[in-house]
Coordinates of C-alpha atoms in Angstrom, one line a residue:
Chain A
M1 CA 22.0 -19.6 13.0
A2 CA 22.1 -16.3 12.1
L3 CA 19.3 -14.9 14.5
K4 CA 17.5 -16.7 17.2
V5 CA 14.8 -14.7 19.0
T6 CA 13.5 -16.1 22.4
D7 CA 10.2 -15.1 24.0
L8 CA 11.0 -11.5 23.0
R9 CA 8.6 -8.8 24.8
V10 CA 8.4 -5.3 23.8
Y11 CA 5.7 -3.1 25.1
Y12 CA 4.9 0.5 24.2
S13 CA 4.1 2.5 27.4
S14 CA 1.3 4.9 27.1
L15 CA -0.8 6.9 29.5
A16 CA -3.5 4.4 29.3
G17 CA -1.0 1.4 30.1
D18 CA 1.1 -0.8 28.1
V19 CA 0.6 -2.2 24.8
H20 CA 1.7 -5.3 24.4
A21 CA 3.0 -4.9 20.7
L22 CA 5.4 -8.2 21.1
D23 CA 3.9 -10.6 23.5
G24 CA 6.4 -13.8 23.9
V25 CA 8.0 -14.2 20.1
S26 CA 10.0 -17.0 19.3
F27 CA 12.0 -17.7 16.0
E28 CA 14.9 -18.4 14.2
V29 CA 16.3 -17.0 10.8
A30 CA 19.1 -19.3 9.2
D31 CA 22.3 -18.6 7.4
G32 CA 21.1 -17.2 4.2
E33 CA 17.6 -16.9 4.8
I34 CA 15.1 -13.9 3.6
M35 CA 12.5 -14.3 6.1
G36 CA 9.1 -12.3 5.4
L37 CA 7.3 -11.0 7.7
A38 CA 3.6 -10.4 7.2
G39 CA 0.6 -9.2 8.9
E40 CA -2.2 -6.6 9.1
S41 CA -1.6 -3.1 10.2
G42 CA -1.3 -2.7 14.1
C43 CA -0.1 -6.7 14.1
G44 CA 3.5 -6.0 15.5
K45 CA 5.5 -6.8 12.5
S46 CA 7.4 -3.2 12.4
S47 CA 7.6 -3.5 16.1
L48 CA 9.4 -6.7 16.0
G49 CA 11.6 -5.2 13.4
N50 CA 12.3 -1.8 15.2
S51 CA 13.0 -3.7 18.1
L52 CA 15.9 -5.8 16.8
V53 CA 17.7 -2.6 16.0
Y54 CA 16.3 0.7 17.4
L55 CA 14.4 -0.2 20.3
A56 CA 13.9 3.7 21.8
G57 CA 11.3 6.1 22.5
R58 CA 7.9 4.7 24.2
M59 CA 9.2 1.0 23.1
K60 CA 10.4 -0.8 26.4
Y61 CA 12.1 -3.9 26.7
V62 CA 10.2 -6.3 28.9
G63 CA 11.7 -9.6 28.3
G64 CA 13.2 -12.4 26.2
A65 CA 16.6 -12.8 24.5
V66 CA 18.3 -12.3 21.1
Q67 CA 21.3 -14.1 19.5
L68 CA 22.8 -12.5 16.5
D69 CA 25.5 -15.3 15.1
G70 CA 25.6 -17.1 18.5
A71 CA 26.6 -14.2 20.3
P72 CA 23.6 -12.3 22.7
L73 CA 22.5 -8.9 20.7
P74 CA 21.9 -6.6 23.7
I75 CA 18.8 -4.9 22.5
G76 CA 17.2 -3.6 25.4
D77 CA 20.4 -1.5 25.9
F78 CA 20.4 1.5 23.8
E79 CA 23.9 2.5 23.8
A80 CA 25.6 -0.9 24.0
M81 CA 23.5 -1.6 20.6
N82 CA 25.4 1.1 18.9
E83 CA 28.7 -1.0 18.3
H84 CA 26.3 -3.5 16.6
R85 CA 24.0 -1.3 14.4
F86 CA 25.2 -0.9 10.7
T87 CA 28.2 -3.1 11.5
R88 CA 26.3 -6.4 12.1
I89 CA 22.6 -5.3 12.3
S90 CA 21.1 -2.9 9.9
V91 CA 17.9 -1.5 8.7
V92 CA 16.2 -0.1 5.6
P93 CA 13.5 1.7 7.4
Q94 CA 9.7 2.2 6.3
Y95 CA 10.4 5.8 5.7
A96 CA 13.6 5.1 3.4
M97 CA 12.5 7.7 1.1
S98 CA 12.9 10.4 3.7
A99 CA 16.0 8.9 5.5
L100 CA 18.5 10.9 3.5
N101 CA 19.8 14.2 5.2
P102 CA 18.3 16.9 2.8
T103 CA 20.8 19.5 3.7
R104 CA 23.9 17.2 2.7
R105 CA 24.8 15.9 -0.7
V106 CA 24.3 11.9 -0.9
G107 CA 28.1 11.3 -0.7
R108 CA 29.0 13.8 1.9
M109 CA 26.1 12.4 4.1
I110 CA 27.8 8.8 3.6
K111 CA 31.3 10.2 4.2
E112 CA 30.1 11.3 7.8
L113 CA 28.0 8.4 8.4
L114 CA 31.3 6.4 8.0
R115 CA 33.6 8.5 9.8
S116 CA 31.1 8.7 12.7
R117 CA 31.3 4.9 13.0
G118 CA 35.1 5.0 12.7
F119 CA 35.5 3.9 8.9
D120 CA 37.7 5.1 6.7
Y121 CA 35.4 6.3 3.8
H122 CA 38.5 6.5 1.1
A123 CA 39.1 2.6 1.8
I124 CA 35.1 1.9 1.5
E125 CA 34.9 4.0 -1.6
P126 CA 35.6 1.9 -4.3
E127 CA 33.3 -0.8 -2.9
L128 CA 30.6 1.9 -2.5
L129 CA 30.8 2.9 -6.2
R130 CA 30.8 -0.9 -7.4
R131 CA 27.7 -1.6 -5.3
L132 CA 25.7 1.6 -6.7
E133 CA 26.7 0.6 -10.2
L134 CA 25.2 -2.9 -9.4
V135 CA 21.9 -1.3 -8.4
G136 CA 21.6 0.9 -11.3
L137 CA 22.9 4.0 -10.3
D138 CA 25.8 6.3 -11.2
A139 CA 28.5 7.4 -9.2
D140 CA 27.1 11.0 -10.1
V141 CA 24.4 10.4 -7.4
L142 CA 27.2 10.9 -4.8
G143 CA 26.9 14.7 -5.8
L144 CA 23.6 15.1 -6.1
Y145 CA 21.2 16.3 -2.9
P146 CA 18.3 13.9 -1.9
I147 CA 15.8 16.0 -3.6
E148 CA 17.2 15.5 -6.6
L149 CA 16.6 11.8 -6.7
S150 CA 13.4 9.8 -7.5
G151 CA 11.5 7.6 -4.9
G152 CA 13.1 4.8 -6.4
M153 CA 16.5 6.0 -6.4
K154 CA 16.4 7.1 -3.0
Q155 CA 15.2 3.5 -1.9
R156 CA 18.4 2.2 -3.5
T157 CA 20.8 4.6 -2.4
V158 CA 19.4 3.4 1.3
M159 CA 19.7 0.1 0.7
V160 CA 23.4 0.5 -0.5
V161 CA 24.2 2.5 2.5
S162 CA 22.4 0.3 4.9
T163 CA 24.4 -2.7 3.7
L164 CA 28.0 -1.1 3.1
L165 CA 29.5 -3.0 6.0
D166 CA 28.1 -6.6 5.2
P167 CA 25.9 -6.6 8.2
S168 CA 24.8 -10.4 9.3
L169 CA 21.0 -9.2 9.3
L170 CA 18.9 -6.8 7.2
I171 CA 15.8 -5.7 8.3
A172 CA 14.3 -3.9 5.3
D173 CA 10.6 -2.6 6.6
E174 CA 8.0 -2.1 3.8
I175 CA 10.6 -1.1 1.4
T176 CA 8.8 -1.7 -1.7
S177 CA 5.1 -0.4 -0.5
A178 CA 5.4 3.3 -1.8
L179 CA 6.8 2.1 -5.3
D180 CA 5.6 1.7 -8.7
V181 CA 5.1 -2.2 -10.0
S182 CA 8.4 -1.8 -11.9
T183 CA 10.5 -0.1 -9.6
Q184 CA 8.9 -2.5 -6.8
K185 CA 10.3 -5.6 -9.0
A186 CA 13.6 -3.9 -9.4
V187 CA 14.1 -3.5 -5.5
A188 CA 12.7 -6.5 -4.4
S189 CA 15.0 -8.4 -6.9
M190 CA 17.9 -6.4 -5.4
L191 CA 17.1 -7.6 -1.7
V192 CA 17.9 -11.3 -3.4
E193 CA 20.7 -10.3 -5.2
F194 CA 22.4 -8.5 -2.1
R195 CA 22.1 -11.9 -0.2
D196 CA 23.4 -13.9 -3.0
R197 CA 26.2 -11.6 -3.5
G198 CA 27.1 -12.0 0.6
F199 CA 26.6 -8.3 0.9
V200 CA 23.8 -9.7 3.6
K201 CA 24.0 -12.7 5.4
S202 CA 20.1 -13.1 6.4
M203 CA 17.1 -10.6 6.0
I204 CA 14.2 -9.9 7.6
V205 CA 11.7 -8.5 4.7
I206 CA 8.4 -6.7 6.5
T207 CA 5.5 -6.0 3.9
H208 CA 1.9 -6.4 3.9
D209 CA 2.1 -7.7 0.6
I210 CA 2.6 -11.7 0.8
S211 CA 2.7 -11.7 -3.3
V212 CA 5.9 -9.6 -3.0
L213 CA 7.1 -12.2 -0.1
Y214 CA 6.4 -15.1 -2.6
Q215 CA 8.5 -13.7 -4.9
V216 CA 11.8 -12.7 -2.8
A217 CA 11.3 -14.9 0.3
D218 CA 12.7 -18.3 1.7
T219 CA 10.0 -18.5 4.5
I220 CA 7.1 -16.2 5.7
L221 CA 6.2 -15.7 9.2
V222 CA 2.7 -14.3 9.8
M223 CA 2.1 -12.2 12.9
Y224 CA -1.1 -11.6 14.8
G225 CA -2.2 -9.2 17.4
G226 CA 1.5 -9.3 18.6
E227 CA 1.7 -12.8 18.6
L228 CA 3.2 -15.2 16.0
A229 CA 0.3 -16.9 13.7
E230 CA 2.5 -19.2 11.3
K231 CA 5.8 -19.6 9.9
A232 CA 6.9 -22.0 6.9
P233 CA 8.8 -21.9 3.7
A234 CA 7.1 -19.3 1.2
S235 CA 5.7 -21.7 -1.2
E236 CA 4.1 -23.5 1.7
I237 CA 2.6 -20.6 3.2
V238 CA 1.2 -19.7 -0.3
E239 CA -0.3 -23.0 -1.2
S240 CA -1.1 -24.8 1.8
P241 CA -1.4 -22.4 4.4
R242 CA -2.6 -23.9 8.0
H243 CA -3.4 -20.9 10.3
P244 CA -7.0 -19.8 9.8
Y245 CA -5.7 -16.6 9.5
T246 CA -3.3 -17.4 6.9
K247 CA -5.9 -18.9 4.8
L248 CA -8.4 -16.0 5.0
L249 CA -5.4 -13.6 4.3
I250 CA -4.3 -15.4 1.3
S251 CA -7.8 -15.7 -0.2
S252 CA -8.4 -12.1 0.4
L253 CA -5.9 -11.3 -2.4
P254 CA -7.1 -10.2 -5.9
E255 CA -5.0 -11.7 -8.4
I256 CA -4.6 -10.6 -12.2
G257 CA -7.2 -13.0 -13.6
V258 CA -9.9 -13.0 -10.5
R259 CA -12.8 -10.8 -11.5
Y260 CA -15.5 -9.3 -9.3
E261 CA -18.1 -10.6 -12.0
T262 CA -17.0 -14.3 -11.8
K263 CA -15.4 -14.7 -8.4
K264 CA -16.3 -12.5 -5.4
L265 CA -13.5 -12.6 -2.7
A266 CA -14.1 -11.7 0.9
G267 CA -12.3 -9.9 3.4
I268 CA -11.7 -10.8 7.0
P269 CA -14.5 -9.5 9.1
G270 CA -13.8 -7.6 12.2
T271 CA -10.6 -6.1 13.2
P272 CA -7.2 -7.1 15.1
P273 CA -7.4 -6.7 18.7
A274 CA -6.6 -3.7 20.8
L275 CA -3.0 -4.6 22.2
L276 CA -3.7 -2.4 25.4
D277 CA -5.3 -5.0 26.8
P278 CA -5.0 -8.1 24.7
P279 CA -7.4 -11.0 25.0
E280 CA -6.8 -14.1 26.7
G281 CA -6.1 -17.4 24.7
C282 CA -5.8 -17.2 20.9
R283 CA -6.3 -13.6 19.7
F284 CA -7.7 -14.5 16.7
R285 CA -10.5 -16.2 18.0
D286 CA -13.1 -13.3 17.9
R287 CA -12.8 -13.4 13.8
C288 CA -12.2 -17.0 13.3
P289 CA -14.6 -19.0 11.8
L290 CA -13.3 -22.4 13.3
A291 CA -13.3 -21.1 17.0
T292 CA -13.8 -23.6 19.8
A293 CA -14.2 -23.3 23.8
A294 CA -10.6 -24.8 23.6
C295 CA -9.5 -21.4 22.1
R296 CA -9.7 -19.3 25.3
R297 CA -6.2 -21.1 26.1
R298 CA -3.0 -19.6 24.3
P299 CA -2.3 -21.9 21.5
P300 CA 1.4 -22.9 21.5
F301 CA 3.5 -22.1 18.5
Q302 CA 4.4 -25.9 17.7
E303 CA 5.8 -27.6 14.5
V304 CA 3.2 -29.2 12.4
G305 CA 5.5 -30.6 9.3
A306 CA 9.3 -29.7 8.5
G307 CA 9.9 -26.3 9.1
H308 CA 6.3 -25.5 9.3
H309 CA 5.2 -24.0 12.7
V310 CA 1.4 -22.9 13.6
A311 CA -0.2 -21.2 16.5
C312 CA -4.0 -22.7 16.5
W313 CA -5.5 -25.5 18.4
Q314 CA -7.6 -26.4 15.1
V315 CA -4.6 -27.5 13.7
A316 CA -3.3 -31.1 14.6
A317 CA 0.5 -31.6 14.7
Chain B
M1 CA -26.2 3.6 -23.3
S2 CA -25.2 7.5 -23.5
A3 CA -22.2 8.3 -21.3
L4 CA -22.4 9.7 -18.0
V5 CA -19.2 11.7 -18.0
E6 CA -17.0 12.1 -21.2
L7 CA -13.7 13.4 -21.3
D8 CA -13.2 15.2 -24.8
A9 CA -9.5 15.4 -25.8
C10 CA -8.5 16.8 -22.4
T11 CA -4.9 18.3 -21.8
K12 CA -3.7 19.8 -18.4
V13 CA -0.6 21.8 -18.7
Y14 CA 0.9 23.0 -15.2
R15 CA 3.6 25.5 -15.0
V16 CA 6.6 24.8 -13.4
G17 CA 9.8 26.1 -12.0
S18 CA 10.4 29.4 -11.1
F19 CA 7.8 32.0 -12.0
G20 CA 6.2 29.1 -13.6
S21 CA 8.9 29.3 -16.6
G22 CA 8.6 25.8 -17.6
R23 CA 5.6 23.7 -18.5
L24 CA 4.7 20.1 -17.6
T25 CA 2.1 18.2 -19.5
A26 CA 0.4 16.0 -17.1
V27 CA -2.4 14.9 -18.9
D28 CA -1.9 14.9 -22.8
D29 CA -5.4 14.7 -24.9
V30 CA -7.1 12.2 -23.1
T31 CA -10.6 11.3 -24.3
F32 CA -13.0 8.3 -22.7
D33 CA -16.3 8.2 -21.2
V34 CA -17.6 6.5 -18.1
R35 CA -21.5 5.4 -18.3
S36 CA -23.7 4.7 -15.3
G37 CA -23.5 1.1 -13.9
E38 CA -20.0 0.8 -14.9
V39 CA -16.7 0.9 -13.3
V40 CA -13.7 2.3 -15.6
S41 CA -10.4 1.8 -14.2
L42 CA -7.2 4.3 -14.7
I43 CA -4.3 2.4 -13.9
G44 CA -0.8 4.6 -14.1
E45 CA 2.8 4.8 -12.0
S46 CA 3.0 8.2 -10.3
G47 CA 3.3 11.0 -12.2
S48 CA 1.1 9.1 -15.1
G49 CA -1.6 12.0 -14.7
K50 CA -4.5 9.8 -13.2
S51 CA -5.2 11.9 -10.3
T52 CA -5.1 15.1 -12.4
I53 CA -7.6 13.3 -14.4
G54 CA -9.8 12.7 -11.4
R55 CA -9.3 16.1 -9.9
M56 CA -10.2 17.6 -13.0
I57 CA -13.6 15.6 -13.4
L58 CA -14.8 17.0 -10.2
R59 CA -13.4 20.7 -11.1
L60 CA -10.9 20.5 -8.5
S61 CA -8.7 21.5 -11.0
P62 CA -9.3 23.4 -14.3
V63 CA -8.6 21.7 -17.9
T64 CA -6.0 23.7 -20.3
S65 CA -7.7 22.7 -23.0
G66 CA -10.5 20.2 -24.0
A67 CA -14.0 19.4 -22.3
I68 CA -15.6 17.3 -19.8
R69 CA -18.7 16.6 -19.9
F70 CA -21.6 15.5 -17.2
K71 CA -24.8 14.5 -19.0
G72 CA -24.1 16.4 -22.0
E73 CA -23.4 19.7 -19.9
D74 CA -19.9 21.0 -20.3
I75 CA -18.9 21.2 -16.8
S76 CA -16.2 24.1 -16.7
A77 CA -19.3 26.4 -17.7
F78 CA -21.2 26.0 -14.5
G79 CA -21.7 28.5 -12.2
D80 CA -21.7 28.2 -8.3
R81 CA -25.5 27.2 -8.1
R82 CA -25.0 24.7 -10.9
L83 CA -21.6 23.4 -9.7
A84 CA -23.3 22.9 -6.2
E85 CA -26.0 20.8 -8.0
Y86 CA -23.1 18.8 -9.8
Y87 CA -21.5 17.9 -6.5
R88 CA -25.0 16.4 -5.7
H89 CA -24.5 13.9 -8.3
A90 CA -20.8 13.7 -8.8
Q91 CA -18.5 12.8 -5.6
G92 CA -14.8 12.1 -4.7
V93 CA -13.0 9.4 -2.3
F94 CA -9.7 10.0 -2.0
Q95 CA -6.4 7.9 -0.7
D96 CA -5.8 8.6 2.7
P97 CA -8.8 8.6 4.7
F98 CA -7.1 9.5 8.1
S99 CA -6.6 12.7 6.8
S100 CA -9.8 13.4 5.0
Y101 CA -11.4 14.0 8.5
N102 CA -11.2 16.9 10.8
P103 CA -9.8 14.7 13.9
V104 CA -11.5 16.7 16.5
Y105 CA -14.9 16.2 15.2
K106 CA -16.9 12.9 15.7
A107 CA -17.5 10.9 12.5
D108 CA -21.2 11.8 12.4
R109 CA -20.6 15.8 11.7
V110 CA -19.3 14.7 8.3
F111 CA -23.1 14.1 7.8
A112 CA -24.5 17.1 9.6
L113 CA -22.1 19.0 6.9
V114 CA -23.9 17.5 4.1
K115 CA -27.1 18.2 5.6
N116 CA -26.5 21.7 6.1
A117 CA -25.2 22.2 2.7
Y118 CA -27.9 20.1 0.4
F119 CA -30.8 19.1 2.5
P120 CA -31.5 22.2 5.1
H121 CA -35.1 21.6 5.3
V122 CA -35.0 17.9 5.7
D123 CA -36.3 16.8 9.3
G124 CA -34.0 15.5 11.8
A125 CA -35.9 11.7 12.0
T126 CA -36.2 11.4 8.1
W127 CA -32.3 12.3 8.0
R128 CA -31.4 10.0 10.7
S129 CA -33.2 7.2 8.9
R130 CA -31.2 8.6 5.7
I131 CA -28.1 8.2 7.3
E132 CA -28.7 4.3 8.7
A133 CA -29.8 3.3 5.2
S134 CA -26.8 4.6 3.7
L135 CA -24.6 3.2 6.5
E136 CA -26.1 -0.1 5.9
A137 CA -25.7 0.2 2.2
V138 CA -21.6 0.5 2.9
S139 CA -22.0 -2.4 5.5
L140 CA -21.2 -0.4 8.2
D141 CA -23.2 -0.8 11.6
P142 CA -24.5 3.3 13.3
R143 CA -24.1 2.3 16.7
Q144 CA -20.3 1.3 16.1
V145 CA -19.2 4.6 13.8
L146 CA -21.8 7.4 14.6
H147 CA -20.4 9.3 17.7
K148 CA -16.6 8.2 17.1
Y149 CA -13.8 10.1 16.5
P150 CA -11.6 9.2 13.4
H151 CA -8.8 7.9 15.3
Q152 CA -11.0 5.3 16.8
L153 CA -12.3 3.6 13.5
S154 CA -10.1 1.8 10.9
G155 CA -9.2 2.8 7.5
G156 CA -11.6 0.9 6.0
Q157 CA -14.5 2.0 8.3
L158 CA -13.2 5.6 7.5
Q159 CA -13.4 4.9 3.4
R160 CA -16.8 3.5 3.7
L161 CA -17.9 6.2 5.9
L162 CA -16.8 8.6 3.1
V163 CA -18.7 6.8 0.5
A164 CA -21.3 6.6 2.8
R165 CA -21.7 10.2 3.1
A166 CA -21.3 10.5 -1.1
L167 CA -24.3 8.3 -1.0
L168 CA -26.3 10.7 1.2
L169 CA -26.4 12.9 -1.9
D170 CA -28.1 11.8 -5.2
L171 CA -25.1 10.1 -6.1
E172 CA -24.5 9.3 -9.7
F173 CA -20.8 9.3 -10.2
L174 CA -17.9 8.5 -7.9
V175 CA -14.0 9.0 -8.5
A176 CA -12.4 6.8 -6.4
D177 CA -8.8 7.7 -6.0
E178 CA -6.5 5.3 -4.7
I179 CA -9.2 4.5 -1.8
I180 CA -7.7 1.3 -1.1
S181 CA -3.9 2.1 -1.3
M182 CA -3.8 2.6 2.3
L183 CA -5.9 -0.1 3.6
D184 CA -5.0 -3.7 4.8
A185 CA -5.6 -6.7 2.5
S186 CA -8.1 -7.9 4.9
T187 CA -10.4 -4.8 4.4
R188 CA -9.4 -3.7 0.7
I189 CA -11.6 -6.4 -0.6
D190 CA -14.4 -5.6 1.2
V191 CA -14.4 -1.7 0.2
L192 CA -13.8 -3.1 -3.5
N193 CA -16.9 -5.3 -3.4
L194 CA -18.6 -2.5 -1.9
L195 CA -18.0 -0.6 -5.2
G196 CA -19.2 -3.6 -7.2
E197 CA -22.4 -3.3 -5.3
L198 CA -22.9 0.5 -6.1
K199 CA -22.3 -0.2 -9.6
A200 CA -24.9 -2.9 -9.4
N201 CA -27.4 0.0 -8.4
G202 CA -26.5 2.1 -11.4
L203 CA -23.4 4.1 -10.2
G204 CA -20.7 5.2 -12.6
I205 CA -17.3 5.0 -11.0
L206 CA -13.9 5.9 -12.2
F207 CA -11.2 3.9 -10.1
I208 CA -8.0 5.2 -10.0
T209 CA -5.2 2.9 -9.1
H210 CA -1.4 1.8 -9.5
D211 CA -2.5 -1.5 -8.6
L212 CA -3.1 -3.5 -11.6
S213 CA -4.7 -6.7 -9.9
L214 CA -7.3 -4.4 -8.2
G215 CA -8.1 -2.8 -11.3
N216 CA -8.5 -5.8 -13.2
Y217 CA -10.9 -7.3 -10.0
I218 CA -13.3 -4.7 -10.2
S219 CA -13.5 -2.9 -13.2
D220 CA -15.3 -3.3 -16.4
R221 CA -13.0 -1.0 -19.0
T222 CA -9.6 -0.3 -18.5
L223 CA -7.4 2.6 -19.5
I224 CA -3.7 2.3 -18.9
L225 CA -2.2 5.9 -18.7
R226 CA 1.7 6.7 -19.0
R227 CA 3.2 10.1 -18.7
G228 CA -0.3 11.7 -19.4
V229 CA -1.3 9.8 -22.2
V230 CA -3.5 6.9 -22.5
V231 CA -1.5 3.9 -24.3
E232 CA -4.2 1.3 -24.0
S233 CA -7.6 1.3 -23.3
G234 CA -10.5 -1.5 -24.0
R235 CA -12.5 -3.8 -22.0
T236 CA -10.7 -5.1 -19.0
A237 CA -10.9 -8.6 -20.3
D238 CA -8.8 -7.7 -23.4
V239 CA -6.3 -5.1 -21.6
F240 CA -5.4 -7.9 -19.1
G241 CA -6.0 -10.7 -21.1
D242 CA -4.6 -9.5 -24.3
P243 CA -2.2 -6.5 -23.7
R244 CA -0.9 -5.0 -27.0
H245 CA 1.5 -1.9 -25.8
P246 CA 4.4 -2.8 -24.6
Y247 CA 4.2 -0.8 -21.2
T248 CA 0.8 -2.4 -20.5
R249 CA 2.7 -5.7 -21.0
S250 CA 5.7 -4.7 -19.1
L251 CA 3.6 -3.9 -16.2
L252 CA 1.7 -6.9 -16.1
A253 CA 5.0 -8.5 -16.1
A254 CA 6.0 -6.7 -13.2
V255 CA 3.2 -7.4 -11.2
P256 CA 3.7 -10.0 -8.0
H257 CA 1.4 -13.2 -8.5
L258 CA 0.8 -15.7 -5.7
H259 CA 1.7 -18.8 -7.5
T260 CA 4.0 -17.9 -10.3
K261 CA 7.3 -16.1 -9.8
W262 CA 8.9 -13.0 -11.6
G263 CA 10.3 -13.7 -14.7
P264 CA 13.7 -12.7 -15.4
G265 CA 14.4 -9.3 -17.0
T266 CA 13.7 -5.7 -15.4
T267 CA 11.1 -3.3 -17.2
T268 CA 13.1 -0.4 -17.2
E269 CA 13.6 -0.4 -20.7
A270 CA 10.1 0.1 -21.7
R271 CA 10.0 3.5 -19.4
H272 CA 12.5 4.9 -21.7
S273 CA 11.2 4.6 -25.1
P274 CA 10.6 7.6 -27.6
T275 CA 8.6 10.6 -26.5
T276 CA 6.5 10.7 -29.7
P277 CA 4.2 8.0 -29.5
P278 CA 2.2 6.5 -32.2
A279 CA -1.4 7.1 -32.5
L280 CA -4.3 5.1 -30.8
V281 CA -5.4 2.7 -33.1
T282 CA -8.0 -0.2 -32.7
V283 CA -6.8 -3.6 -32.1
G284 CA -10.0 -5.6 -31.3
P285 CA -13.4 -4.2 -30.6
G286 CA -13.5 -1.5 -28.4
H287 CA -9.6 -1.9 -27.5
L288 CA -7.4 0.8 -28.4
A289 CA -3.4 1.1 -28.3
R290 CA -0.7 3.1 -29.3
V291 CA 1.2 0.7 -31.3
A292 CA 2.8 0.9 -34.9
Q293 CA 0.4 -0.9 -37.4

C-alpha cells in the first residue's frame, strides 16, 4: 500500500473559528494506483492534497495518521517533512503555470533546486533530458525563461521537475483545468505514461472534471463538505454511482450529443455547507433528495461492494 | 428572420512588440450573424480570437477593418448617446464573476448603477418590483442575494446576478464570454439552462467558450475558430455530428467523454498545419468548412 490515510483532520484557523476542511478522512492508495479526487469547490479536495505535502500557513494539523510505503509521514511537522518532499512525495500544484521562478532560466532553476536537496545535477541531467524529450520538449527549454514557454509547456516542465527523483506519490492538483482540450489530453495522458514508466509509483489526481478522471484514473474518490462521500473504481463511479451526491454530479455533466433542446439536464440545488460550523450528521442532507431522519447521524464510510465505499445511510451494504 | 447582430468581414490586428512594431492578426475576416431567439456558440482554444470578437461586438475594442451591424446599423458609427442606447439592448457577461464586482459594495448596488444610468425617473417601488422580476427570471431569491457582499455569494449566484442586471435593460442581445468556466459542474448547468430560457424569450446570445460539450449542449449554431479564422460553421448538430474540418475533428477527439475512453494518438499535428487555409466552402445546408474540395 503506497499511501494509507487514517482519520485525518486538518482545520484552517480563522478569526471566526476553525474551518473543518478535512474532518476525519480515511482511505488508501495502492501501489501503481492513480486515484482521482473529485468534488465541488470548497469540498476539501485541494486541502487534502496540500496537507499531504505542504501543511503550512493557516492550515492546522488536528489529528490522524498518514503512512507512505509503510512508514509514517510526519505531515504535522513542517520541518521534518523537508526530507520527504520532492524525494518521496511530490506535487504539481494548481498554480503550476506560475510555479517557475520568472527570474531564472528553467535549467538553472532545476540545478539550484537539486543542489538545495543535496543532489548532483550532472548525474541527473541525462535522465532530465530523456524525460523532457518524452513529454515532447526540446532540451532548449532549459535555456529559456518561463515567460518564453506556453502554458502547456510550463505545465509539462513542472511535471518533469516534480517527478525527477521518482517519488512514491505524486499529487497533481487541477493540472488540466486551465488548458485547451488538445493540451489537456496530452497532459492527462502524460500522467498515465509517468505511472506506467515507473517515474511515480502512485498518484492522486485532483480535478473537478470527472470526465478527465474517467480517462486517466483507476479509482475515483468523491469528497463532499470535508468528508469522503464515495470511492470506487473509475468505471463504477461513472456507470453505477451509489451516493446520491455522486449521482447528481454525474448527471449534471453535459456530454457531446446531449442537447438542451432534447434532454434538459439539471444542476444540484443549494450550495455546499459552510465548514466553519459544519452541520451534524450527513453533510449532504440539505441538498439530498433521499434524506430522511436517519441522516441526522453521520453515516459511516463503509464498503458496499468490492473496492466500493459509500458514506450514505440510504445505500444498503 | 433578419439578423440581430451581423459581423461582416471583421478583422482585428493588434500591434505587438516594442513600439508596436509587430502585427498580430487576432481575428481574420470573420463573417457571421446572430438572430433573435438563437444561441450561437463561438468555440476556440486560447488565442483563437474568440474573446476579441465578443469585445468588438460590445465596442470595447474597435474593428481594424470590416463592419459590425446591430439591427442593420453600423455600431462603429455610434456617438455617445446612440452607444448608450445600444448598451440598453446589448450587454456582456464575462468569465470571472468574482472580479466583475466591486468587493466593498453590496450586490444591489449593481442594480442602483443601472437605475442611475438608464432609468433615473423610475420611482423606487416600480424599480424594486422590476429587480424582483428579473431576479426571478434568473432563479434567484431576492431575499437571499440583495444586501449581501459579493464574497457572501457563490460564483453561480454572482453570474446569474450579472445576467439579471442585464435583463433590467431592454436586453435583446447578450455576449456570454466563458461565463461558466469558473463555476462548479453542479451550478454550471443551471446557468446554461438559464441561457436556454432567455433564448426562448427571444434573446439572441453569443456563447463564447473553449468547452465543446457546453457549446454543443446549448447552441443552435456553432462556429469553430482557430487562430482568428473560422474553420467551420453551421448548425450545431451538423458541426458536431458531421465535422468536416480536420481541426474540428481533432478537437472533438480530444474531448474527455464519460463513457468512452480517449482514442490513441495526440492532436498536435493538426495544430501545425499550413498557414494559408483554403476558403470556406459549403459542405451541407448552412454548413461551411475550410476544406479543399
